Amino acid sequence: MNGRRFALMVGAGFDAHVVASVDARAKKWLGQLAYVMAGLTTTLRFGRPTYRVTLDGDVWEVASVVVAKGHRYGGGFVVAPEASLWRPDFQVVLFRRGGPLASLRYGVALMLGDLHRRSDVDIVPATDVRIEGPAGDPVQGDGDRLTALPANIRLLRDAAVVVMPKA
């Protein structure tokens, strides 16, 4: 993504603003709680920007987006049930609604394991993703701020060697 690599997921929109607002010292001392606190304050001040997401040539206008290679988000929460390091694609989670109430609803659905069942959330497979939005908006990867919009994300084949014990 824009010359940077990530392991499990990339986000633009609400979650990227949360990650960008987490204080490094708070993250060190509070761990996941630092993200929860940042999420609550971001909910109150995050506007309603729109992001243009191009997935293998198809264009979507959304309020937030998460590009997932792994199905777990923020520890134990499932954001994209079909996402896997072993799949030949990303699972792109598209959030159609913006604003504080929508952000809270998405957060509750994520905690309850129902995010993928919401009618205002689409999960689309793709191998080539472009995210456009407000210039300079943050993009997070694996819980850290990686770059700013626009972001070009593509799947790299054989980017890492994974060693696993036999099952």
XYZ file of C-alpha atoms in Angstrom:
167
model
C 0.000 0.000 0.000
C 1.644 3.188 -1.182
C 4.965 1.381 -0.863
C 4.231 0.155 2.692
C 3.375 -3.404 3.682
C 0.819 -4.604 6.180
C -0.089 -8.043 7.508
C -3.797 -8.189 8.294
C -5.747 -5.040 7.539
C -5.864 -1.469 6.373
C -8.577 1.069 7.130
C -9.638 4.531 6.037
C -12.371 6.578 7.609
C -13.511 6.246 11.199
C -11.079 3.533 12.307
C -8.096 5.320 10.765
C -9.036 8.499 12.630
C -9.261 6.492 15.864
C -5.808 4.973 15.293
C -4.344 8.368 14.361
C -5.631 9.890 17.604
C -4.216 7.207 19.928
C -1.393 8.613 22.017
C 1.726 6.404 21.879
C 2.200 6.580 25.658
C -1.439 5.673 26.279
C -1.106 2.770 23.853
C 1.964 1.511 25.721
C 0.342 1.710 29.149
C -3.310 1.004 28.400
C -3.106 -1.341 25.413
C -6.515 -1.950 23.804
C -8.198 0.447 26.246
C -6.334 3.322 24.565
C -8.175 2.494 21.324
C -11.536 2.325 23.122
C -10.961 5.759 24.668
C -9.829 7.201 21.329
C -12.865 5.615 19.668
C -15.265 7.336 22.040
C -13.712 10.769 21.554
C -13.463 10.265 17.779
C -17.155 9.304 17.663
C -18.063 12.716 19.059
C -15.970 14.767 16.637
C -15.732 12.667 13.466
C -17.665 14.265 10.619
C -19.290 12.581 7.647
C -16.584 12.393 4.992
C -17.180 10.256 1.930
C -14.610 7.887 0.514
C -14.452 6.689 -3.068
C -13.320 3.065 -3.065
C -12.439 1.336 -6.332
C -12.414 -2.461 -6.108
C -11.033 -4.193 -9.202
C -12.571 -1.378 -11.284
C -15.961 -1.151 -9.490
C -16.556 2.153 -7.670
C -18.268 2.508 -4.277
C -19.032 5.662 -2.270
C -18.829 4.838 1.444
C -18.437 6.345 4.910
C -15.545 4.053 5.956
C -13.619 1.059 4.630
C -11.513 -1.787 6.016
C -9.418 -3.922 3.665
C -8.938 -7.260 5.430
C -6.539 -10.130 4.881
C -7.347 -11.581 8.303
C -10.820 -11.962 9.784
C -10.078 -10.674 13.287
C -10.014 -6.966 14.071
C -8.723 -5.301 17.223
C -7.945 -8.627 18.849
C -10.861 -11.027 18.997
C -13.541 -9.221 17.002
C -14.537 -10.634 13.610
C -14.793 -7.934 10.936
C -14.719 -10.099 7.793
C -15.522 -13.784 8.433
C -14.184 -14.973 5.066
C -10.884 -13.067 5.213
C -7.809 -15.271 5.407
C -4.097 -15.141 4.729
C -4.631 -18.212 2.561
C -7.219 -16.626 0.236
C -6.072 -15.083 -3.052
C -7.942 -11.831 -2.314
C -8.790 -9.186 0.253
C -12.202 -9.004 1.885
C -13.139 -5.324 1.695
C -15.620 -4.163 4.338
C -17.627 -1.161 3.139
C -19.547 0.908 5.697
C -22.304 2.851 3.944
C -23.450 5.097 6.804
C -21.471 7.801 8.549
C -21.836 9.911 11.661
C -21.707 9.295 15.406
C -24.800 7.079 15.664
C -23.707 4.861 12.772
C -20.216 4.559 14.273
C -21.672 3.458 17.606
C -23.966 0.942 15.888
C -21.071 -0.501 13.916
C -18.993 -0.751 17.094
C -21.746 -2.599 18.958
C -22.314 -4.932 15.989
C -18.571 -5.642 15.860
C -18.500 -6.513 19.570
C -21.563 -8.765 19.183
C -20.144 -10.525 16.126
C -22.939 -9.259 13.865
C -21.155 -6.637 11.772
C -21.162 -8.747 8.611
C -24.946 -9.255 8.942
C -25.844 -5.553 8.885
C -27.732 -4.379 5.811
C -25.596 -1.222 5.592
C -22.298 -3.161 5.497
C -21.030 -4.825 2.324
C -18.102 -7.242 2.182
C -16.616 -7.520 -1.294
C -13.634 -9.617 -2.446
C -10.950 -7.721 -4.395
C -7.260 -7.893 -5.279
C -6.741 -4.272 -6.326
C -8.094 -1.458 -4.131
C -7.870 2.328 -4.400
C -9.197 4.571 -1.638
C -9.738 8.277 -2.249
C -11.132 10.836 0.141
C -10.223 14.050 1.903
C -6.597 14.851 1.069
C -4.269 13.883 3.882
C -6.846 11.744 5.698
C -5.059 9.021 7.684
C -4.831 5.387 6.626
C -4.176 2.808 9.337
C -2.555 -0.576 8.917
C -2.545 -3.239 11.612
C -3.337 -0.631 14.276
C -0.746 1.985 13.320
C -0.979 5.056 11.124
C 0.807 4.093 7.884
C 0.112 6.769 5.307
C -2.450 9.275 4.061
C -5.019 9.216 1.276
C -5.114 8.439 -1.540
C -4.103 4.813 -0.979
C -3.422 2.121 -3.544
C -3.541 -1.393 -2.145
C -2.708 -4.513 -4.070
C -2.136 -8.090 -3.145
C 1.489 -9.193 -3.266
C 1.970 -12.858 -4.070
C 4.716 -14.658 -2.139
C 5.456 -11.532 -0.068
C 6.364 -13.548 3.023
C 7.404 -17.054 3.949
C 5.221 -18.601 6.647
C 6.595 -21.514 8.673
C 4.015 -23.623 10.489
C 4.092 -26.925 12.371
C 2.312 -29.871 10.761
C -1.258 -30.210 11.952
